[in-house]
mmCIF file of C-alpha atoms and ligand atoms in Angstrom:
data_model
loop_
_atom_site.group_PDB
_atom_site.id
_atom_site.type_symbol
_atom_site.label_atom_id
_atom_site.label_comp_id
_atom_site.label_asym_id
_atom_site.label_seq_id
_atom_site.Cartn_x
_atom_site.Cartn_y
_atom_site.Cartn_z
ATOM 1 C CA UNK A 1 25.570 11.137 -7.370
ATOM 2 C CA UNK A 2 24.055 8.337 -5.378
ATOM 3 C CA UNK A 3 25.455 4.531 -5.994
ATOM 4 C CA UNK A 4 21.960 3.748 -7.645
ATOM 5 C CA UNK A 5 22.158 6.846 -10.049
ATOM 6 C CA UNK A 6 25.331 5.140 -11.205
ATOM 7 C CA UNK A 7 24.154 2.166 -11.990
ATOM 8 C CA UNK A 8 20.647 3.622 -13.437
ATOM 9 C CA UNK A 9 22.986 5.657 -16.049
ATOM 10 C CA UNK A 10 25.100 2.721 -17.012
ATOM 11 C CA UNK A 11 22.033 0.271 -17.541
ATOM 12 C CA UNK A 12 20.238 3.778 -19.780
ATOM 13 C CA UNK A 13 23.562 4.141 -21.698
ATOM 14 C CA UNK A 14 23.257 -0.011 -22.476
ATOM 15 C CA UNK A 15 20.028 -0.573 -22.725
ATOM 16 C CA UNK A 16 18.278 2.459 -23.675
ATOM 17 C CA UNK A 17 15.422 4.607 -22.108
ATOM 18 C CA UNK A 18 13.951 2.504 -19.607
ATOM 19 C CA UNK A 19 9.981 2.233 -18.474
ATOM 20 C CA UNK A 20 9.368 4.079 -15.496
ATOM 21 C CA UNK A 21 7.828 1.708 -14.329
ATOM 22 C CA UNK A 22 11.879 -0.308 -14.194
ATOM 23 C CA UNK A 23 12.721 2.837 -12.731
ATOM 24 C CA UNK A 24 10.721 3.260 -9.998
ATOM 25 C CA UNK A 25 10.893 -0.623 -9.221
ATOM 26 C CA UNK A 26 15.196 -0.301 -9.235
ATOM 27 C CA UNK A 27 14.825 2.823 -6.864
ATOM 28 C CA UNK A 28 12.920 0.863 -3.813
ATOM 29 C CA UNK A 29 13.725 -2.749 -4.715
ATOM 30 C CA UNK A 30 17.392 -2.813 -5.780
ATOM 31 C CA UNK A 31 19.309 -5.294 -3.648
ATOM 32 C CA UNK A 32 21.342 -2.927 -2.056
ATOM 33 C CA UNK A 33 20.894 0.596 -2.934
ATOM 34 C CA UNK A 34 17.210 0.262 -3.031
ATOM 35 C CA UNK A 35 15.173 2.726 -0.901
ATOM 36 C CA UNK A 36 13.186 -0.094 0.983
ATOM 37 C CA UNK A 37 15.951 -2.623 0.783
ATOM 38 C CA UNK A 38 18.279 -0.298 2.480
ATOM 39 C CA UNK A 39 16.383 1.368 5.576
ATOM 40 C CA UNK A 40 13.584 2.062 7.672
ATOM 41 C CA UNK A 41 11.702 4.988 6.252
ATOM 42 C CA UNK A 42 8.958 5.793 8.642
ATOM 43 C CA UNK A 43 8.559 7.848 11.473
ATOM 44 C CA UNK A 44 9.449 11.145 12.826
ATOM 45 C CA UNK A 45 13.158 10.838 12.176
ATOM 46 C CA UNK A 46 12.074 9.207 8.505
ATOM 47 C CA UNK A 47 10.494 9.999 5.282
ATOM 48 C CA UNK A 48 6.594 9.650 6.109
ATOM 49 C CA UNK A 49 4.101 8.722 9.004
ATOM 50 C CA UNK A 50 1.363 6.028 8.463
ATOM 51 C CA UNK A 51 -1.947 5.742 9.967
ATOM 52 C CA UNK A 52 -0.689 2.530 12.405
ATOM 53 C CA UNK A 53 2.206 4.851 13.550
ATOM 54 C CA UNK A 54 -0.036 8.211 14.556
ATOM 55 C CA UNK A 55 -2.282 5.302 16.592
ATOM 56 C CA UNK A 56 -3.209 2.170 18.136
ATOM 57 C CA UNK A 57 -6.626 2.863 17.402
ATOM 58 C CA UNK A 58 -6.035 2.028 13.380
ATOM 59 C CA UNK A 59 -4.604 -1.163 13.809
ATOM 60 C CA UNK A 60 -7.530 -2.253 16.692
ATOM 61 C CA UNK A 61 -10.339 -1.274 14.990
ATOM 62 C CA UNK A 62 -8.638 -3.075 11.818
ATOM 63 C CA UNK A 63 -7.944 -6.388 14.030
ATOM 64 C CA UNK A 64 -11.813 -6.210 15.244
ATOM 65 C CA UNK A 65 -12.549 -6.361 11.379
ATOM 66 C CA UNK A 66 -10.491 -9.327 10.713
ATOM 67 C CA UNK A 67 -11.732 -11.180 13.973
ATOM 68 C CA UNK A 68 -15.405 -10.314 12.942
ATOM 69 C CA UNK A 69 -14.950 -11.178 9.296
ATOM 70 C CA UNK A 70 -13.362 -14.925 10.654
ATOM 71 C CA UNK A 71 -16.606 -15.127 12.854
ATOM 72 C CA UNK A 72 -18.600 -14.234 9.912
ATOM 73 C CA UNK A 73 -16.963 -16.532 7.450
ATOM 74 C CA UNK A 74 -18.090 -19.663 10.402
ATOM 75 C CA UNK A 75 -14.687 -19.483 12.586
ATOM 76 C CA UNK A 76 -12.910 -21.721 10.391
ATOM 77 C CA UNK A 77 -10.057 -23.537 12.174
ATOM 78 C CA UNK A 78 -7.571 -22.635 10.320
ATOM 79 C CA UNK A 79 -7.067 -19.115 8.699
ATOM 80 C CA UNK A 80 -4.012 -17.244 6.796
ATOM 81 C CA UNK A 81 -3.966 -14.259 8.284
ATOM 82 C CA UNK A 82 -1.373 -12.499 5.744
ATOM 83 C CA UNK A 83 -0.357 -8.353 5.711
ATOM 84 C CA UNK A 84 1.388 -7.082 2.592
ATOM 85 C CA UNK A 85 3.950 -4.518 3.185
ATOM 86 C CA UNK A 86 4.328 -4.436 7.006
ATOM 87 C CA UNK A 87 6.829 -1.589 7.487
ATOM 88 C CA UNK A 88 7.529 -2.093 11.120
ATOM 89 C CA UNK A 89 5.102 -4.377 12.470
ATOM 90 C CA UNK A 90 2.782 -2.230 14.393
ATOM 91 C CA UNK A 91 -0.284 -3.260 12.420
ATOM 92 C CA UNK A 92 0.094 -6.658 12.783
ATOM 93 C CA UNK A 93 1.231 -6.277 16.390
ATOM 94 C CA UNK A 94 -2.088 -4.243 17.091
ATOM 95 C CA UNK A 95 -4.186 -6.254 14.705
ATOM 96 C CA UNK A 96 -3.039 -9.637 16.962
ATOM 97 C CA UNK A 97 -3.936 -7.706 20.206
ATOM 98 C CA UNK A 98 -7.362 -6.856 19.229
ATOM 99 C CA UNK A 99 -8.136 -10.130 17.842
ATOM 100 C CA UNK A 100 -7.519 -11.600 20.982
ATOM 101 C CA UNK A 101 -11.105 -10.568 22.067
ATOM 102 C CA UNK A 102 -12.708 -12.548 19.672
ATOM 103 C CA UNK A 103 -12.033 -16.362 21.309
ATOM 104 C CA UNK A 104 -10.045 -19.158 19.051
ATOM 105 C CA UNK A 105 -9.567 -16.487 16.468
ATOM 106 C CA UNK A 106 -5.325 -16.449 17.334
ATOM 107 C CA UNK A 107 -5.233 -20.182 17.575
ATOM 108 C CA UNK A 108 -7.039 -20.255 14.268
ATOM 109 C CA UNK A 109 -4.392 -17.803 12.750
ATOM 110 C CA UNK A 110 -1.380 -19.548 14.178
ATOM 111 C CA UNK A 111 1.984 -17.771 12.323
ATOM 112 C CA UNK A 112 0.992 -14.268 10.361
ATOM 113 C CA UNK A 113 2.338 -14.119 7.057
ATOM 114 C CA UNK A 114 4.191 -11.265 6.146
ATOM 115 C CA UNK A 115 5.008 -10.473 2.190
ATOM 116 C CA UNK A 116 8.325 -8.125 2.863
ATOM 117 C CA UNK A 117 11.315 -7.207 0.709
ATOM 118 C CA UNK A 118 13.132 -5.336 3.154
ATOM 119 C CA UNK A 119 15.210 -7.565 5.352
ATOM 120 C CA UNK A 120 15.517 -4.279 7.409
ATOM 121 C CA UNK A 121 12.071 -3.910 7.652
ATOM 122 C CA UNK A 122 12.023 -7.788 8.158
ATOM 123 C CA UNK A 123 14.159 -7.322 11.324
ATOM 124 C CA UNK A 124 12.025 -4.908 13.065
ATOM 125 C CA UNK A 125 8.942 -6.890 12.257
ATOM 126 C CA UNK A 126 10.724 -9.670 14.023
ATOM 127 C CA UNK A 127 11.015 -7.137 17.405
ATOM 128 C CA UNK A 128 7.405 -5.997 16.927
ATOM 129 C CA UNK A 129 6.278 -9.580 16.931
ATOM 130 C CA UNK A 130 8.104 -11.405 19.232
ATOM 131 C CA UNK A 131 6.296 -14.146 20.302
ATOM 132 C CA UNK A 132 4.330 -14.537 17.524
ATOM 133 C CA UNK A 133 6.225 -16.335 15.190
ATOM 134 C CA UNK A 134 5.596 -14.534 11.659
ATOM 135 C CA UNK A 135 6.463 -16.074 8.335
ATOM 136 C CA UNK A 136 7.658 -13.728 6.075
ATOM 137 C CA UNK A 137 7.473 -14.068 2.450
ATOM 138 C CA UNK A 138 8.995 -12.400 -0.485
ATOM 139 C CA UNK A 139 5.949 -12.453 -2.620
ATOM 140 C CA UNK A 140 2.109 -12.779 -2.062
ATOM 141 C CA UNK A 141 1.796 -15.470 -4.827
ATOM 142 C CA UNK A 142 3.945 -17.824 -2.142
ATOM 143 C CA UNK A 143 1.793 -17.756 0.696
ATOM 144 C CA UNK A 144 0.534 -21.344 1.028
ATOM 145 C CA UNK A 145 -3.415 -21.925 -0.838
ATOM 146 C CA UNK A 146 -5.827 -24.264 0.955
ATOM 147 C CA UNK A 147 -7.074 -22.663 4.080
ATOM 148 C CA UNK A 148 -9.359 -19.113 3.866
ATOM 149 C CA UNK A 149 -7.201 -15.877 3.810
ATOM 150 C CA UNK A 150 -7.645 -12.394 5.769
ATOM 151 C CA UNK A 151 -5.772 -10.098 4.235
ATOM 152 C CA UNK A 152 -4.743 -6.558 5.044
ATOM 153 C CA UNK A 153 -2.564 -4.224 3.143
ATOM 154 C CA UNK A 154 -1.806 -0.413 4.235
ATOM 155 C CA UNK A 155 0.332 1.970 1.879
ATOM 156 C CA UNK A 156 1.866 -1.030 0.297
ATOM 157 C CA UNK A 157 0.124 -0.718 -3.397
ATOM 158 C CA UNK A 158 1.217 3.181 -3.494
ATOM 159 C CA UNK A 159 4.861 1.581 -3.575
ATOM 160 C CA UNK A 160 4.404 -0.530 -6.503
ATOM 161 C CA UNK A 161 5.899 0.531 -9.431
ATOM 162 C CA UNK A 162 3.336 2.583 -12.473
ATOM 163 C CA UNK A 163 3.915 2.883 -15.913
ATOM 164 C CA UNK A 164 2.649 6.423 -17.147
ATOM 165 C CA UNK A 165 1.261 6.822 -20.727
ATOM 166 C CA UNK A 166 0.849 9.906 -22.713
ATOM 167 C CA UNK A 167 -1.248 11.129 -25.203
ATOM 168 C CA UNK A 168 0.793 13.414 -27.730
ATOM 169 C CA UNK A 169 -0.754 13.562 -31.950
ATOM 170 C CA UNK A 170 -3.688 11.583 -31.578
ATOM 171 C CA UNK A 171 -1.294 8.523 -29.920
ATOM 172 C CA UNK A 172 -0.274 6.854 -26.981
ATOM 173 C CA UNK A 173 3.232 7.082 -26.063
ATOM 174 C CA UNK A 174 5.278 5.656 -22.645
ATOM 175 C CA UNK A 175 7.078 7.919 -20.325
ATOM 176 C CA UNK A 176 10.705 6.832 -20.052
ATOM 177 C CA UNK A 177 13.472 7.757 -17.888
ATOM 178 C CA UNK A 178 16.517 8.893 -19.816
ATOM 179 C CA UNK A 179 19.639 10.388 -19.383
ATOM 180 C CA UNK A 180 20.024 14.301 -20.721
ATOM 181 C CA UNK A 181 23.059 15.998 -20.157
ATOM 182 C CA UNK A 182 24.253 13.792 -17.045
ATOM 183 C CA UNK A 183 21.143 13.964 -15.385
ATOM 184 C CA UNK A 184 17.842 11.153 -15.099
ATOM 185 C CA UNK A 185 15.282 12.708 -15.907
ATOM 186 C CA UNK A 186 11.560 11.901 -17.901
ATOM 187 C CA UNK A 187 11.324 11.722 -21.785
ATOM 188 C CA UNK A 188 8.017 10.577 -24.016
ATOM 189 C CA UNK A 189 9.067 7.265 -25.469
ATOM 190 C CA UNK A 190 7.983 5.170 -28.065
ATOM 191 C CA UNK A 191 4.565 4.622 -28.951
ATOM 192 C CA UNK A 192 2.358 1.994 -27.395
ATOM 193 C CA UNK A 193 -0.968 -0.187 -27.831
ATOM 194 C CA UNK A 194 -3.478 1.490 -25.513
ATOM 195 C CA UNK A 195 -7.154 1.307 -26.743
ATOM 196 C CA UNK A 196 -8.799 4.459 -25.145
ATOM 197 C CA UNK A 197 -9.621 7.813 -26.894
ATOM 198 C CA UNK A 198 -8.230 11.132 -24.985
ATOM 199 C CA UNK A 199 -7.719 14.465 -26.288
ATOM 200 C CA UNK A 200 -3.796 15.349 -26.555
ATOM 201 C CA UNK A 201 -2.271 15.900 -23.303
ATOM 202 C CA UNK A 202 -4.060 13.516 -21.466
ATOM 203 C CA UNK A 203 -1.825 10.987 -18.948
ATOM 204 C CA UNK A 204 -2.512 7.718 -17.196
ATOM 205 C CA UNK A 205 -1.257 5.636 -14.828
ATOM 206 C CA UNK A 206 -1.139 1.905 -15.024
ATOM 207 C CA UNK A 207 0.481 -0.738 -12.427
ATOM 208 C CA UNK A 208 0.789 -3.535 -13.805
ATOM 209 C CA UNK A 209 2.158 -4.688 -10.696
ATOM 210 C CA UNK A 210 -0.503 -3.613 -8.718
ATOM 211 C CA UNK A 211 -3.214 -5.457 -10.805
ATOM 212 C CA UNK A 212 -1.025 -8.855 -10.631
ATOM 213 C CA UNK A 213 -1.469 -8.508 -6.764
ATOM 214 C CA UNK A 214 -5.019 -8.199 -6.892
ATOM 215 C CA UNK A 215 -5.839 -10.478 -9.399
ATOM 216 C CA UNK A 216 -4.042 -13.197 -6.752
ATOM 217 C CA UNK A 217 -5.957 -11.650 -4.175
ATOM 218 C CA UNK A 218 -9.158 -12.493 -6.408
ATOM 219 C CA UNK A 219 -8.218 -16.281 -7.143
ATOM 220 C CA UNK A 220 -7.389 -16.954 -3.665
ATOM 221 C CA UNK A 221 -10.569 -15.631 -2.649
ATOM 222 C CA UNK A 222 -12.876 -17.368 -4.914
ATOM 223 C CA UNK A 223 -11.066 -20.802 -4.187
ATOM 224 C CA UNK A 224 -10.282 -20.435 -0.357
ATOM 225 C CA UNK A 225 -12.634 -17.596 1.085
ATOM 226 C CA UNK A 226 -11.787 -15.037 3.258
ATOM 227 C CA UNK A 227 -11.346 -10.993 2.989
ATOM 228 C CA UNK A 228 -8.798 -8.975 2.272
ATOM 229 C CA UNK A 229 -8.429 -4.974 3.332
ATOM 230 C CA UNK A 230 -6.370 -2.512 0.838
ATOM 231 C CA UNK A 231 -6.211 0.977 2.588
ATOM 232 C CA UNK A 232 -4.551 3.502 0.988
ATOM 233 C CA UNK A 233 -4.296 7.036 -0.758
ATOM 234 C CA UNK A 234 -6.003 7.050 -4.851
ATOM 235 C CA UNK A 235 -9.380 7.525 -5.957
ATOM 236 C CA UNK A 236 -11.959 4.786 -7.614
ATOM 237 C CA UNK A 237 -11.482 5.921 -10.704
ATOM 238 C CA UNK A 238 -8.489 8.512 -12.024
ATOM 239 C CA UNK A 239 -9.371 12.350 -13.074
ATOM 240 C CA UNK A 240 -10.206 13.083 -16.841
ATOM 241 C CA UNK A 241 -7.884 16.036 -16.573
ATOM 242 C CA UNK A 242 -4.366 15.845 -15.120
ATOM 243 C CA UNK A 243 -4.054 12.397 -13.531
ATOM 244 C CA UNK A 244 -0.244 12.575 -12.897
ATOM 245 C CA UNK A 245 0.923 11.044 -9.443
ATOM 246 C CA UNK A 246 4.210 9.836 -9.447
ATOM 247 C CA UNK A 247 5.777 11.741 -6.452
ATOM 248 C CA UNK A 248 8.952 11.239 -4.306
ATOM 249 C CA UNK A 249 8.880 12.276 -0.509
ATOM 250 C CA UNK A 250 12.188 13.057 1.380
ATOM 251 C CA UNK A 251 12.175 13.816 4.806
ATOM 252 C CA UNK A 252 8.141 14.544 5.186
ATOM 253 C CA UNK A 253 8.749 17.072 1.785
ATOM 254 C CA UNK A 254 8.056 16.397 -1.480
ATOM 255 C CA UNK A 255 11.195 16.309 -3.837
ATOM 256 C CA UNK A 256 12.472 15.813 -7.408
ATOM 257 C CA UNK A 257 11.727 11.736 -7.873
ATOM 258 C CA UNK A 258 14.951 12.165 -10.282
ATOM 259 C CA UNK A 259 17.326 13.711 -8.071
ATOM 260 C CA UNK A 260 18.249 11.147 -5.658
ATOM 261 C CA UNK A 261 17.335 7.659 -6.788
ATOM 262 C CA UNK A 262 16.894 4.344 -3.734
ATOM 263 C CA UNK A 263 17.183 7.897 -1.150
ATOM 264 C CA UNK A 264 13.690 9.098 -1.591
ATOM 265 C CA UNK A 265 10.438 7.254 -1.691
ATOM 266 C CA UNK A 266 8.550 7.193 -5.052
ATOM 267 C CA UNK A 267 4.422 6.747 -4.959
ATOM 268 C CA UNK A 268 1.805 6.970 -7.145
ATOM 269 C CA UNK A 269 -2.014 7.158 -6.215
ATOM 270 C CA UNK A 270 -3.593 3.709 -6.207
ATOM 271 C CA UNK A 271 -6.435 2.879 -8.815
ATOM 272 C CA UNK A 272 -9.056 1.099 -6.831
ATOM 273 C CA UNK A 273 -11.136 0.754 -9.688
ATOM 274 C CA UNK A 274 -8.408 -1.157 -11.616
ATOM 275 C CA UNK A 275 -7.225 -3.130 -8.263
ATOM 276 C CA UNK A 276 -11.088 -4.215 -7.868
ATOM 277 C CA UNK A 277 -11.678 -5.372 -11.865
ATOM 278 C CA UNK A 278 -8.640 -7.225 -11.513
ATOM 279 C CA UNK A 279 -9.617 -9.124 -8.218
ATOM 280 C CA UNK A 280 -11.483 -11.342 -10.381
ATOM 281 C CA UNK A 281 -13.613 -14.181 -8.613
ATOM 282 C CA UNK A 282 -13.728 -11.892 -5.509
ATOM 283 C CA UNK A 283 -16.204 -9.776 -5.040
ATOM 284 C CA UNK A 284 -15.909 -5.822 -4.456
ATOM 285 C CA UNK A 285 -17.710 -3.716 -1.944
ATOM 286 C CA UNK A 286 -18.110 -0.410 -2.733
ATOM 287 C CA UNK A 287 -14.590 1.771 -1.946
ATOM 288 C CA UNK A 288 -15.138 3.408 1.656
ATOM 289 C CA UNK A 289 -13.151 6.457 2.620
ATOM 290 C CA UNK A 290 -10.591 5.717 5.385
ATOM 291 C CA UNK A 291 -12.818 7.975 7.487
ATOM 292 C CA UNK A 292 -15.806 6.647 6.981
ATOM 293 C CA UNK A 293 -14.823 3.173 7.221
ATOM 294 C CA UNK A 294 -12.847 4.492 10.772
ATOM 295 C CA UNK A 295 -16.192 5.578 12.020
ATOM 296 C CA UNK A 296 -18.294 3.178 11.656
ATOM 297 C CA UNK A 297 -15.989 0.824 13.312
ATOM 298 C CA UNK A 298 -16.246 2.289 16.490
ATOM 299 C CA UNK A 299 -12.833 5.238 15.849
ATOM 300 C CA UNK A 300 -14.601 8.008 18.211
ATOM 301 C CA UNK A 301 -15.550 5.300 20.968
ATOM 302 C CA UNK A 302 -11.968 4.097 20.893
ATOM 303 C CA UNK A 303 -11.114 7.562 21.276
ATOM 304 C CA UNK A 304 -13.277 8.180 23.946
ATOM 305 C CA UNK A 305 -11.952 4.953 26.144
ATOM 306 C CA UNK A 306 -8.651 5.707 25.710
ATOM 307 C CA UNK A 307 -8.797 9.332 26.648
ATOM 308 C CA UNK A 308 -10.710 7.866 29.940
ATOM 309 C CA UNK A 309 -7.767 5.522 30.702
ATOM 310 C CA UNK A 310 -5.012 8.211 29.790
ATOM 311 C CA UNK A 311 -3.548 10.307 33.396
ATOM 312 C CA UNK A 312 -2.139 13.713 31.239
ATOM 313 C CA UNK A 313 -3.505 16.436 29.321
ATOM 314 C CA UNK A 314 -0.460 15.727 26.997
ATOM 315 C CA UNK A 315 -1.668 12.210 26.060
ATOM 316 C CA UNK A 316 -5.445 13.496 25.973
ATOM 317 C CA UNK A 317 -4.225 15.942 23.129
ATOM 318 C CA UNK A 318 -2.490 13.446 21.262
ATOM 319 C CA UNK A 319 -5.287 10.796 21.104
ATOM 320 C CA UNK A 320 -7.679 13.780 19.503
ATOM 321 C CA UNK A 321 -5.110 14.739 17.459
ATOM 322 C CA UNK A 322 -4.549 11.086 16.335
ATOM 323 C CA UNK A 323 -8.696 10.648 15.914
ATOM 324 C CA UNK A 324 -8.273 13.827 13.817
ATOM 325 C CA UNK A 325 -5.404 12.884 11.926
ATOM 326 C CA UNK A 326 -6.879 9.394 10.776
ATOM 327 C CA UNK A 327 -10.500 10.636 10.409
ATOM 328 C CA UNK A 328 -10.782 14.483 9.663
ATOM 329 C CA UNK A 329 -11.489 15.330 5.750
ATOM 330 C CA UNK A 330 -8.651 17.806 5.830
ATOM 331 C CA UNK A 331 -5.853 15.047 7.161
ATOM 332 C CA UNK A 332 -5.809 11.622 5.640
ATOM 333 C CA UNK A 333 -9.758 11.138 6.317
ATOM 334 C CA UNK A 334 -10.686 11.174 2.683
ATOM 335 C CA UNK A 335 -7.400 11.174 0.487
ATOM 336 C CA UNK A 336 -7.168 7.580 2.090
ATOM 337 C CA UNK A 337 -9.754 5.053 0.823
ATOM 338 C CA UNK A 338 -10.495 1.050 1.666
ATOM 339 C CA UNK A 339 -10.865 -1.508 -0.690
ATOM 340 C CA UNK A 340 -12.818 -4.870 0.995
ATOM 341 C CA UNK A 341 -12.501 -7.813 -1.230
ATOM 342 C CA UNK A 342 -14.363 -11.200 -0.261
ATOM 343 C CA UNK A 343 -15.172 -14.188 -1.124
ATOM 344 C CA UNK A 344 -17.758 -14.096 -4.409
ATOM 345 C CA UNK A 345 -20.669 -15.811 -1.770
ATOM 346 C CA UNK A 346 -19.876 -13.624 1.491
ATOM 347 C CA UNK A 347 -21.948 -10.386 3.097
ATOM 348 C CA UNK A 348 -20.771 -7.282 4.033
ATOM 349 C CA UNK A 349 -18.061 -7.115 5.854
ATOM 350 C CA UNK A 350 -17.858 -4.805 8.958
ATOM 351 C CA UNK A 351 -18.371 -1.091 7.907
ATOM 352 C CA UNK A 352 -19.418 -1.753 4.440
ATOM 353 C CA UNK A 353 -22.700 -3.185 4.610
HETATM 354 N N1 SAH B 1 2.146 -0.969 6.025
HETATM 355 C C1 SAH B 1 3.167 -0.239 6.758
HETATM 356 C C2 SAH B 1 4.339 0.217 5.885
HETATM 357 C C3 SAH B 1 4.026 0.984 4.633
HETATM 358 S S1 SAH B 1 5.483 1.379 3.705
HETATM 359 C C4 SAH B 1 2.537 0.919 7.496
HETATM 360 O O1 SAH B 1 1.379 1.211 7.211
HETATM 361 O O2 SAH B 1 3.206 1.512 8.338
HETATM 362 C C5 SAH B 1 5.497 0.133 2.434
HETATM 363 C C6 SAH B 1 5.869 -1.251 2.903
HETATM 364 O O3 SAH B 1 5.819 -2.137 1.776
HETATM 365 C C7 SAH B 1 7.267 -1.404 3.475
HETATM 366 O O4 SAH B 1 7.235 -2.380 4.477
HETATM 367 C C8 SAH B 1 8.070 -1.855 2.258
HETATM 368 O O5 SAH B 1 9.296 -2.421 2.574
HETATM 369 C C9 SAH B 1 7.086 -2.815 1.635
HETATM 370 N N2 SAH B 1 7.245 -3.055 0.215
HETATM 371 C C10 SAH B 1 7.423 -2.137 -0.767
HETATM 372 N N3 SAH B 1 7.470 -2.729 -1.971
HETATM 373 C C11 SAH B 1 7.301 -4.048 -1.753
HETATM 374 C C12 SAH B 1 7.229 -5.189 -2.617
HETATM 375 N N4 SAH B 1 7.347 -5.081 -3.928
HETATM 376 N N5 SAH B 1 7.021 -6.392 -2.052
HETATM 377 C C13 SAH B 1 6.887 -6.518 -0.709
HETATM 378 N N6 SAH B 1 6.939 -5.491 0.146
HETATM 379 C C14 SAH B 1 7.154 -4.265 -0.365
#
């Protein structure tokens, strides 16, 4: 039994069923036995690859859309440029690089803010960034209003916690996690308020979490201007039929998100639809898939310069198979999405007009 499993039992056998929502947010976020709180999960050696660690490319072609957005906003003087969920820095590090082509965008940035709960996450961000100072913050809400905010946020919402409600008899009921002969696992709880008619069987996923984000997102936006980018896997609006996501990943394999809680990671799909309604005062573009959006940024001319600069067939193969990886249909080219959010009197921004 894991040290969190412990404690999850003794708060159940206190307290009662708890949300799953509580459940998922104690397995990455507790203290000290929480999955993000405790390690660095990505990578090779860790529990899942993202699209800034298959490739320079994402985080470049990302940091030409911030740079061109600031242009396109008038080049204030003074931006936030803030990333939600960082994992080891390589975005922003990337993002920073890029910018540099676009002159007085880094002086207008100054310090990135960085909205981080894991201080060993934190600590790598530090090594990614040397040099460029970053503020880290432990929530989005604290990140300083007055000046316009660029925002960009890759396979962070996926980690905030859903609740999951279930339609059994003609009524709504919440999914808890309980305890059943000495193991967690998922019961149907007690009924809930949830105006929406579904035939019986039918499941859906809410983050509340998610949508308090978003909706901070929204009022920054209307009041300060800016953009903000939200990449990650989910759909615009969820399936009629099925709909459950909640999923654990161990080791690049999907496992029992029961069996080992604050050692696997737990996801759900992201609700763009829900994320957009509750950006309110920003305006919505409409959702882009990842490959798309890649594309018509310039992903296969990146591609193209850097196989011209590279000296081995080795590193040739790996920048196609990175281009393929980020872009292709069949990798994360259309399971991935982007969300742009801006400012209610702004244009397109890059790739979405
Ligand atoms: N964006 C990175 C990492 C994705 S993993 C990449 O694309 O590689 C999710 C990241 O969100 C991790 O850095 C994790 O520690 C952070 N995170 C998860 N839940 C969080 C929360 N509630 N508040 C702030 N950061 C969180």
């Amino acid at each position: 039994m894991t040290a969190l499993a412990a404690i999850l039992r003794a708060h159940i056998a206190q307290g009662g069923p708890m949300r799953l929502s509580d459940y998922m947010a104690l397995c990455l976020g507790h203290p000290e036995h929480g999955y993000y709180t405790s390690r660095d999960p990505l990578g090779a050696a860790g529990d899942f690859t993202t699209a800034p660690e298959i490739s320079q490319m994402f985080g470049e072609l990302i940091g030409l859309w911030l740079a061109q957005t600031w242009l396109d906003i008038g080049a204030p003087e003074r931006v936030v440029l803030a990333e939600l969920g960082p994992g080891r820095g390589t975005l922003m590090a990337d993002i920073l690089r890029a910018g540099a082509a676009a002159p007085g965008f880094l002086a207008a940035v100054g310090r990135p803010a960085m909205v981080e709960i894991s201080p060993v996450l934190r600590a790598r961000q530090a090594e990614a960034l040397a040099g460029r100072d970053p503020i880290w913050f432990d929530r989005a809400e604290d990140i300083p209003a007055g000046t316009p905010l660029l925002l960009v946020a890759n396979e962070f919402f996926d980690a905030l916690p859903i609740r999951q409600l279930e339609r059994r008899k003609g009524r709504w009921r919440e999914r808890v996690v309980t305890v059943d002969e000495g193991a967690l696992r998922l019961a149907c709880g007690p009924v809930v308020p949830w105006d929406e008619a579904a035939p019986d069987g039918a499941l859906r996923e809410v983050s509340p979490a998610s949508e308090a984000v978003a909706a901070w997102i929204g009022a920054r936006l209307a009041t300060d201007g800016g953009a903000a980018l939200i990449v990650d896997y989910g759909y615009g609006e969820p399936p009629t039929q099925g709909g459950d996501t909640f999923q654990a990943l161990r080791g690049h394999a999907f496992t029992d998100p029961f069996a080992a809680p604050g050692q696997a990671d737990l996801t759900a799909h992201v609700h763009f639809g829900a994320l957009a309604r509750a950006a309110k005062g920003a305006r919505a573009w409409p959702l882009m898939t990842q490959g798309a959006l890649l594309e018509s940024l310039g992903l296969t001319a990146r591609a193209q310069a850097l196989l011209r600069a590279v000296r081995d067939d080795a590193a040739a193969d790996a920048v196609v198979a990175a281009h393929r990886r980020l872009a292709h249909p069949d990798e994360m080219g259309t399971l991935f999405k982007a969300l742009a959010l801006t400012g209610p009197r702004a244009g397109a921004p890059p790739g979405f007009g």
